[in-house]
mmCIF file of C-alpha atoms in Angstrom:
data_model
loop_
_atom_site.group_PDB
_atom_site.id
_atom_site.type_symbol
_atom_site.label_atom_id
_atom_site.label_comp_id
_atom_site.label_asym_id
_atom_site.label_seq_id
_atom_site.Cartn_x
_atom_site.Cartn_y
_atom_site.Cartn_z
ATOM 1 C CA MET W 29 37.204 31.803 -14.131
ATOM 2 C CA TYR W 30 35.841 33.072 -10.819
ATOM 3 C CA LEU W 31 34.403 30.454 -8.441
ATOM 4 C CA TYR W 32 31.435 31.351 -6.209
ATOM 5 C CA GLY W 33 30.894 27.998 -4.615
ATOM 6 C CA VAL W 34 29.982 24.370 -4.962
ATOM 7 C CA THR W 35 26.583 22.701 -4.598
ATOM 8 C CA GLN W 36 25.535 19.069 -4.614
ATOM 9 C CA LEU W 37 22.520 19.637 -6.786
ATOM 10 C CA ARG W 38 21.993 21.466 -10.016
ATOM 11 C CA PRO W 39 18.668 23.290 -10.291
ATOM 12 C CA ALA W 40 16.358 22.176 -13.081
ATOM 13 C CA THR W 41 16.084 25.707 -14.418
ATOM 14 C CA PRO W 42 19.214 27.782 -15.012
ATOM 15 C CA ILE W 43 19.978 30.616 -12.591
ATOM 16 C CA VAL W 44 20.205 33.988 -14.286
ATOM 17 C CA GLN W 45 22.590 36.080 -12.231
ATOM 18 C CA VAL W 46 25.266 38.647 -12.933
ATOM 19 C CA GLY W 47 28.754 37.883 -11.586
ATOM 20 C CA VAL W 48 31.223 39.580 -9.281
ATOM 21 C CA ASP W 49 32.362 41.966 -12.021
ATOM 22 C CA LEU W 50 28.746 43.068 -12.761
ATOM 23 C CA GLN W 51 29.248 41.867 -16.328
ATOM 24 C CA SER W 52 29.825 38.135 -16.605
ATOM 25 C CA ALA W 53 26.980 35.646 -16.177
ATOM 26 C CA VAL W 54 27.053 33.012 -13.453
ATOM 27 C CA GLU W 55 27.080 29.510 -14.922
ATOM 28 C CA ALA W 56 27.081 25.958 -13.606
ATOM 29 C CA ILE W 57 29.803 23.436 -14.431
ATOM 30 C CA GLY W 58 29.548 19.814 -13.365
ATOM 31 C CA SER W 59 32.693 18.230 -11.943
ATOM 32 C CA GLU W 60 33.203 15.007 -9.976
ATOM 33 C CA GLY W 61 29.515 14.746 -9.156
ATOM 34 C CA VAL W 62 29.216 18.273 -7.743
ATOM 35 C CA THR W 63 28.197 21.529 -9.402
ATOM 36 C CA CYS W 64 30.663 24.427 -9.490
ATOM 37 C CA TRP W 65 29.266 27.931 -9.927
ATOM 38 C CA VAL W 66 31.570 30.206 -11.892
ATOM 39 C CA SER W 67 31.652 33.226 -14.136
ATOM 40 C CA ARG W 68 34.251 34.192 -16.694
ATOM 41 C CA VAL W 69 35.944 37.341 -15.444
ATOM 42 C CA SER W 70 38.871 39.389 -16.659
ATOM 43 C CA ALA W 71 42.190 37.852 -15.635
ATOM 44 C CA GLU W 72 43.647 41.339 -15.398
ATOM 45 C CA GLU W 73 41.050 42.531 -12.881
ATOM 46 C CA PHE W 74 40.775 39.385 -10.767
ATOM 47 C CA GLU W 75 44.176 37.809 -11.014
ATOM 48 C CA ASN W 76 46.951 40.215 -11.859
ATOM 49 C CA SER W 77 45.470 43.223 -10.078
ATOM 50 C CA LEU W 78 43.445 41.475 -7.365
ATOM 51 C CA ALA W 79 45.688 42.397 -4.444
ATOM 52 C CA LYS W 80 45.816 46.009 -5.571
ATOM 53 C CA ASN W 81 42.061 46.149 -6.207
ATOM 54 C CA MET W 82 41.360 44.811 -2.725
ATOM 55 C CA GLU W 83 43.044 47.818 -1.235
ATOM 56 C CA ASN W 84 40.658 50.027 -3.168
ATOM 57 C CA LEU W 85 37.631 50.188 -0.907
ATOM 58 C CA ASP W 86 35.259 51.260 -3.672
ATOM 59 C CA TRP W 87 36.233 48.258 -5.753
ATOM 60 C CA LEU W 88 36.249 45.882 -2.779
ATOM 61 C CA ALA W 89 32.842 46.951 -1.559
ATOM 62 C CA THR W 90 31.171 46.707 -4.959
ATOM 63 C CA ALA W 91 32.770 43.346 -5.760
ATOM 64 C CA SER W 92 32.003 41.807 -2.372
ATOM 65 C CA VAL W 93 28.360 42.878 -2.570
ATOM 66 C CA ALA W 94 28.155 41.331 -6.052
ATOM 67 C CA HIS W 95 29.895 38.177 -4.745
ATOM 68 C CA GLN W 96 27.362 37.945 -1.909
ATOM 69 C CA ARG W 97 24.418 38.449 -4.266
ATOM 70 C CA ALA W 98 25.583 35.722 -6.631
ATOM 71 C CA ILE W 99 26.079 33.214 -3.810
ATOM 72 C CA GLN W 100 22.781 34.205 -2.217
ATOM 73 C CA ALA W 101 20.969 33.621 -5.513
ATOM 74 C CA ILE W 102 22.499 30.155 -5.869
ATOM 75 C CA SER W 103 21.770 29.295 -2.244
ATOM 76 C CA GLN W 104 18.053 29.838 -2.877
ATOM 77 C CA HIS W 105 18.139 26.559 -4.801
ATOM 78 C CA SER W 106 20.587 24.383 -2.930
ATOM 79 C CA ASP W 107 22.972 24.278 0.042
ATOM 80 C CA ILE W 108 26.198 25.905 -1.115
ATOM 81 C CA LEU W 109 29.784 25.769 0.076
ATOM 82 C CA PRO W 110 30.862 29.358 -0.626
ATOM 83 C CA ALA W 111 34.310 29.842 -2.103
ATOM 84 C CA ARG W 112 36.723 32.343 -0.656
ATOM 85 C CA PHE W 113 36.267 35.825 -2.103
ATOM 86 C CA GLY W 114 38.639 36.263 -5.035
ATOM 87 C CA THR W 115 39.008 32.578 -5.944
ATOM 88 C CA VAL W 116 40.049 32.411 -9.585
ATOM 89 C CA PHE W 117 40.995 29.442 -11.738
ATOM 90 C CA ARG W 118 42.749 29.613 -15.055
ATOM 91 C CA ASP W 119 40.428 27.171 -16.772
ATOM 92 C CA GLU W 120 37.946 24.365 -16.256
ATOM 93 C CA ARG W 121 40.761 21.851 -16.030
ATOM 94 C CA SER W 122 42.442 23.499 -13.044
ATOM 95 C CA LEU W 123 39.058 23.858 -11.332
ATOM 96 C CA ALA W 124 38.305 20.170 -11.890
ATOM 97 C CA ASP W 125 41.739 19.224 -10.512
ATOM 98 C CA HIS W 126 41.097 21.231 -7.403
ATOM 99 C CA ILE W 127 37.659 19.711 -6.845
ATOM 100 C CA GLN W 128 38.993 16.217 -7.318
ATOM 101 C CA LYS W 129 41.801 16.809 -4.830
ATOM 102 C CA HIS W 130 39.412 18.126 -2.148
ATOM 103 C CA LEU W 131 36.440 15.881 -2.774
ATOM 104 C CA LYS W 132 36.496 14.220 0.664
ATOM 105 C CA GLN W 133 36.673 17.540 2.470
ATOM 106 C CA ILE W 134 33.915 18.974 0.289
ATOM 107 C CA SER W 135 31.698 16.028 1.082
ATOM 108 C CA ARG W 136 32.355 16.462 4.851
ATOM 109 C CA ASP W 137 31.522 20.166 4.549
ATOM 110 C CA PHE W 138 28.231 19.425 2.812
ATOM 111 C CA LYS W 139 27.239 17.320 5.814
ATOM 112 C CA ARG W 140 28.379 20.083 8.148
ATOM 113 C CA VAL W 141 26.221 22.805 6.587
ATOM 114 C CA LYS W 142 23.256 20.657 5.547
ATOM 115 C CA ASP W 143 19.947 22.509 5.986
ATOM 116 C CA ALA W 144 21.739 25.258 7.912
ATOM 117 C CA ASP W 145 22.513 28.950 7.426
ATOM 118 C CA GLU W 146 24.967 31.363 8.938
ATOM 119 C CA TRP W 147 23.591 34.142 11.145
ATOM 120 C CA GLY W 148 25.408 37.186 12.444
ATOM 121 C CA ILE W 149 24.697 38.448 15.947
ATOM 122 C CA LYS W 150 25.915 41.768 17.323
ATOM 123 C CA ILE W 151 25.280 43.393 20.667
ATOM 124 C CA PHE W 152 25.615 47.149 20.922
ATOM 125 C CA GLU W 153 25.591 49.444 23.872
ATOM 126 C CA SER W 154 22.304 51.323 23.694
ATOM 127 C CA ALA W 155 22.624 54.950 22.811
ATOM 128 C CA PRO W 156 21.643 57.053 25.794
ATOM 129 C CA THR W 157 18.094 58.348 25.711
ATOM 130 C CA PRO W 158 18.368 61.223 23.308
ATOM 131 C CA ASN W 159 18.715 64.327 25.393
ATOM 132 C CA PRO W 160 17.976 67.412 23.434
ATOM 133 C CA VAL W 161 21.181 69.157 22.522
ATOM 134 C CA PRO W 162 21.443 72.079 24.928
ATOM 135 C CA LYS W 163 21.305 75.615 23.671
ATOM 136 C CA VAL W 164 24.675 76.570 22.360
ATOM 137 C CA SER W 165 26.168 79.714 21.083
ATOM 138 C CA SER W 166 28.687 78.396 18.563
ATOM 139 C CA GLY W 167 29.193 75.616 16.054
ATOM 140 C CA LYS W 168 31.993 74.217 18.144
ATOM 141 C CA GLU W 169 29.819 73.986 21.268
ATOM 142 C CA TYR W 170 27.101 72.306 19.219
ATOM 143 C CA LEU W 171 29.496 69.647 17.930
ATOM 144 C CA MET W 172 30.866 69.052 21.421
ATOM 145 C CA ALA W 173 27.350 68.615 22.798
ATOM 146 C CA LYS W 174 26.484 66.194 19.983
ATOM 147 C CA ALA W 175 29.707 64.247 20.531
ATOM 148 C CA ALA W 176 28.853 63.834 24.209
ATOM 149 C CA LEU W 177 25.687 62.011 23.159
ATOM 150 C CA LEU W 178 27.523 59.411 21.052
ATOM 151 C CA PRO W 179 28.291 55.992 22.589
ATOM 152 C CA LYS W 180 31.770 55.871 24.054
ATOM 153 C CA LYS W 181 34.525 54.613 21.795
ATOM 154 C CA GLN W 182 35.449 51.986 24.382
ATOM 155 C CA PRO W 183 32.084 50.746 25.635
ATOM 156 C CA ALA W 184 31.565 49.032 28.938
ATOM 157 C CA GLN W 185 32.015 45.260 28.810
ATOM 158 C CA ILE W 186 29.115 42.866 29.231
ATOM 159 C CA PRO W 187 29.532 41.281 32.685
ATOM 160 C CA ALA W 188 31.081 37.808 32.211
ATOM 161 C CA GLU W 189 28.178 36.043 33.883
ATOM 162 C CA GLU W 190 25.602 37.656 31.593
ATOM 163 C CA LEU W 191 27.661 36.984 28.488
ATOM 164 C CA LYS W 192 28.084 33.349 29.486
ATOM 165 C CA HIS W 193 24.338 33.049 29.910
ATOM 166 C CA PHE W 194 23.755 34.591 26.464
ATOM 167 C CA GLU W 195 26.372 32.429 24.726
ATOM 168 C CA GLY W 196 25.026 29.346 26.499
ATOM 169 C CA ALA W 197 21.510 30.023 25.254
ATOM 170 C CA LEU W 198 22.777 30.438 21.688
ATOM 171 C CA SER W 199 24.961 27.337 21.794
ATOM 172 C CA ASP W 200 21.875 25.283 22.677
ATOM 173 C CA ILE W 201 20.355 26.407 19.374
ATOM 174 C CA ALA W 202 23.384 26.638 17.067
ATOM 175 C CA GLU W 203 25.378 23.789 15.556
ATOM 176 C CA GLU W 204 28.582 25.821 15.744
ATOM 177 C CA SER W 205 29.837 29.321 16.324
ATOM 178 C CA ALA W 206 32.732 31.211 14.758
ATOM 179 C CA PRO W 207 34.467 34.457 15.609
ATOM 180 C CA ALA W 208 33.162 37.280 13.453
ATOM 181 C CA GLY W 209 33.604 40.806 12.418
ATOM 182 C CA ARG W 210 37.143 41.579 11.439
ATOM 183 C CA ILE W 211 35.817 44.444 9.398
ATOM 184 C CA SER W 212 33.275 45.952 11.768
ATOM 185 C CA SER W 213 35.166 45.549 15.026
ATOM 186 C CA GLY W 214 35.664 49.301 15.032
ATOM 187 C CA GLN W 215 31.937 50.052 15.072
ATOM 188 C CA ARG W 216 30.957 52.376 17.856
ATOM 189 C CA GLY W 217 29.320 50.821 20.885
ATOM 190 C CA LEU W 218 29.892 47.238 19.711
ATOM 191 C CA LEU W 219 30.124 44.956 22.757
ATOM 192 C CA PHE W 220 30.076 41.463 21.290
ATOM 193 C CA GLN W 221 29.653 39.677 17.992
ATOM 194 C CA THR W 222 29.579 36.148 16.686
ATOM 195 C CA SER W 223 28.589 34.082 13.656
ATOM 196 C CA LEU W 224 26.386 31.052 14.207
ATOM 197 C CA LEU W 225 25.538 28.028 12.090
ATOM 198 C CA ILE W 226 21.826 27.410 12.618
ATOM 199 C CA LYS W 227 19.652 24.637 11.190
ATOM 200 C CA ARG W 228 16.715 26.152 9.297
ATOM 201 C CA ALA W 229 14.360 24.274 11.591
ATOM 202 C CA ASN W 230 15.828 26.229 14.543
ATOM 203 C CA ARG W 231 15.425 29.712 13.096
ATOM 204 C CA GLN W 232 12.361 30.432 15.192
ATOM 205 C CA ARG W 233 14.153 29.344 18.366
ATOM 206 C CA LEU W 234 16.961 31.781 17.575
ATOM 207 C CA GLU W 235 14.510 34.635 17.114
ATOM 208 C CA THR W 236 12.706 33.781 20.328
ATOM 209 C CA ALA W 237 15.943 33.653 22.336
ATOM 210 C CA LEU W 238 17.190 36.955 20.901
ATOM 211 C CA LYS W 239 13.871 38.659 21.635
ATOM 212 C CA LYS W 240 13.995 37.434 25.227
ATOM 213 C CA PHE W 241 17.483 38.868 25.806
ATOM 214 C CA SER W 242 16.544 42.020 23.979
ATOM 215 C CA ARG W 243 13.645 42.607 26.375
ATOM 216 C CA GLU W 244 15.883 41.939 29.389
ATOM 217 C CA TRP W 245 18.467 44.377 28.061
ATOM 218 C CA ALA W 246 16.023 46.960 26.772
ATOM 219 C CA GLU W 247 17.591 49.767 28.793
ATOM 220 C CA THR W 248 21.231 48.960 28.230
ATOM 221 C CA ARG W 249 21.899 47.008 25.046
ATOM 222 C CA ARG W 250 20.602 46.510 21.528
ATOM 223 C CA ILE W 251 20.806 43.243 19.576
ATOM 224 C CA GLU W 252 21.209 43.139 15.803
ATOM 225 C CA CYS W 253 20.766 39.926 13.856
ATOM 226 C CA THR W 254 21.562 39.469 10.157
ATOM 227 C CA GLY W 255 20.932 36.442 7.991
ATOM 228 C CA PRO W 256 20.402 33.952 6.603
ATOM 229 C CA TRP W 257 23.939 34.087 5.117
ATOM 230 C CA PRO W 258 25.550 31.327 3.109
ATOM 231 C CA PRO W 259 27.856 29.451 5.533
ATOM 232 C CA TYR W 260 30.936 31.595 4.806
ATOM 233 C CA SER W 261 32.458 30.967 8.218
ATOM 234 C CA PHE W 262 31.765 27.251 8.369
ATOM 235 C CA VAL W 263 33.544 25.847 5.343
ATOM 236 C CA SER W 264 36.928 24.239 5.892
ATOM 237 C CA GLN W 265 39.884 26.246 4.704
ATOM 238 C CA ASP W 266 41.154 23.147 2.894
ATOM 239 C CA SER W 267 38.217 23.007 0.578
ATOM 240 C CA LYS W 268 38.422 26.694 -0.188
ATOM 241 C CA PRO W 269 40.783 27.062 -3.082
ATOM 242 C CA GLN W 270 43.248 29.891 -3.076
ATOM 243 C CA MET G 5 16.446 53.999 15.575
ATOM 244 C CA SER G 6 14.827 50.816 16.882
ATOM 245 C CA THR G 7 12.480 50.660 19.834
ATOM 246 C CA PRO G 8 14.326 49.606 22.997
ATOM 247 C CA GLY G 9 13.817 45.914 23.733
ATOM 248 C CA THR G 10 13.317 44.836 20.129
ATOM 249 C CA VAL G 11 15.829 42.921 18.050
ATOM 250 C CA VAL G 12 16.892 44.493 14.779
ATOM 251 C CA PHE G 13 16.550 41.724 12.196
ATOM 252 C CA ALA G 14 18.001 42.308 8.735
ATOM 253 C CA ASP G 15 17.100 39.704 6.151
ATOM 254 C CA THR G 16 19.748 38.965 3.541
ATOM 255 C CA ASN G 17 17.034 38.246 1.029
ATOM 256 C CA GLU G 18 16.107 41.894 1.207
ATOM 257 C CA ASN G 19 19.462 43.428 0.463
ATOM 258 C CA ASP G 20 18.438 47.001 1.011
ATOM 259 C CA GLN G 21 18.179 46.453 4.765
ATOM 260 C CA LEU G 22 21.755 45.270 5.120
ATOM 261 C CA SER G 23 24.624 47.539 5.844
ATOM 262 C CA LEU G 24 27.720 47.224 3.749
ATOM 263 C CA VAL G 25 29.794 46.506 6.817
ATOM 264 C CA ASP G 26 27.691 43.417 7.572
ATOM 265 C CA ILE G 27 28.159 42.137 4.042
ATOM 266 C CA LEU G 28 31.917 42.616 4.242
ATOM 267 C CA ASP G 29 32.005 41.002 7.676
ATOM 268 C CA HIS G 30 30.564 37.783 6.354
ATOM 269 C CA VAL G 31 31.970 37.720 2.838
ATOM 270 C CA LEU G 32 35.503 38.521 3.968
ATOM 271 C CA ASN G 33 35.457 36.926 7.405
ATOM 272 C CA GLN G 34 37.362 33.843 6.417
ATOM 273 C CA GLY G 35 37.588 34.704 2.827
ATOM 274 C CA VAL G 36 40.794 36.598 2.428
ATOM 275 C CA ILE G 37 43.443 35.238 4.717
ATOM 276 C CA VAL G 38 46.540 36.707 3.141
ATOM 277 C CA ARG G 39 45.201 39.611 1.202
ATOM 278 C CA GLY G 40 42.629 40.414 3.876
ATOM 279 C CA ASN G 41 45.310 40.826 6.500
ATOM 280 C CA LEU G 42 47.214 43.002 4.140
ATOM 281 C CA VAL G 43 44.235 45.211 3.539
ATOM 282 C CA LEU G 44 43.333 45.435 7.197
ATOM 283 C CA SER G 45 46.832 45.973 8.482
ATOM 284 C CA LEU G 46 47.481 48.676 5.962
ATOM 285 C CA ALA G 47 44.411 50.595 6.882
ATOM 286 C CA GLY G 48 43.845 49.419 10.448
ATOM 287 C CA VAL G 49 40.412 48.119 11.368
ATOM 288 C CA ASP G 50 39.075 51.444 12.531
ATOM 289 C CA LEU G 51 40.248 53.115 9.384
ATOM 290 C CA VAL G 52 38.673 50.468 7.223
ATOM 291 C CA TYR G 53 35.421 51.026 9.020
ATOM 292 C CA ILE G 54 35.612 54.771 8.674
ATOM 293 C CA GLY G 55 36.582 54.332 5.051
ATOM 294 C CA LEU G 56 33.555 52.172 4.446
ATOM 295 C CA ASP G 57 31.314 54.757 6.025
ATOM 296 C CA VAL G 58 32.697 57.414 3.770
ATOM 297 C CA ILE G 59 32.185 55.443 0.587
ATOM 298 C CA LEU G 60 28.648 54.351 1.390
ATOM 299 C CA THR G 61 27.271 56.822 -1.092
ATOM 300 C CA SER G 62 29.215 55.393 -3.980
ATOM 301 C CA ILE G 63 28.123 51.912 -2.934
ATOM 302 C CA GLU G 64 24.499 52.925 -2.939
ATOM 303 C CA THR G 65 25.011 54.118 -6.477
ATOM 304 C CA ALA G 66 26.694 50.851 -7.381
ATOM 305 C CA MET G 67 23.872 48.857 -5.838
ATOM 306 C CA ARG G 68 21.272 50.840 -7.722
ATOM 307 C CA HIS G 69 23.241 50.123 -10.868
ATOM 308 C CA MET G 70 23.273 46.429 -9.939
ATOM 309 C CA ASN G 71 19.546 46.445 -9.334
ATOM 310 C CA ALA G 72 19.062 47.931 -12.739
ATOM 311 C CA THR G 73 21.353 45.455 -14.497
ATOM 312 C CA SER G 74 20.521 42.355 -12.467
ATOM 313 C CA GLY G 75 16.819 42.730 -11.889
ATOM 314 C CA LEU G 76 16.948 39.171 -13.170
ATOM 315 C CA SER G 77 18.506 38.015 -9.906
ATOM 316 C CA ASP G 78 15.724 39.437 -7.805
ATOM 317 C CA GLU G 79 13.190 37.607 -9.887
ATOM 318 C CA ALA G 80 15.170 34.380 -9.741
ATOM 319 C CA SER G 81 15.321 34.383 -5.949
#
């Protein structure tokens, strides 16, 4: 039984959503006054072979996109505490035991993420103004000329003062921030990234602040913002079952 | 490529605008403490990233398949 997350409310109409395995249906189970969102997956795929499957990038990518979609669909109806990817319980009983054991932490986390979403912010070094690739006489020269146009593998740092100013502006808007991007830290030209917990009422302020910095940095840096994400990075480890 | 001076906003409610790497960043950020480290240390972060780039095509296929099978989800949201 794969757990997607826990909500306080249960929507009046059922959510029709396919699960992490692209086969099972997401269903709601009430436990200790909260609603657990699960789907019944193959124990072989998600328990016995989980570690092995996670080293298979095709499998990992498909499953994590499906996991995200399921949680996103639930979060349209209610604030959700997302479970750790790959959280599997043997049966309803073991899920209920876990919820009961972590009820206090779960209730604190609901307060923490109330009316808020996670947002991802990345700053990239701007690609140099595209110079036309010079005339070349061989494939090798062409590739070398193209490579010279790519952002450097080790981009210049953002000056500390500027970064402090940027982070300060965001911390005025965000409830919390969390380190981000263990997967994408190898992206070319990436200078800085963070995850923020932002109240929905402050979404416009975030956009305004990012646009202001983006204009200031127009020549040198590019800002990318993704969201709203379920608060993956702002749920206590304790309340995330293993 | 975006116009200089504009922020690139990608809305999670419109999945097609998101890159796979962003999804993995958030879904797996805190999600997979033990196994995640194992995966990353085996491949190395750069390699994982390159690997993800390479398999984008198969993911696009998978996502199309998901759209076909879970059109329900798009209507529900």
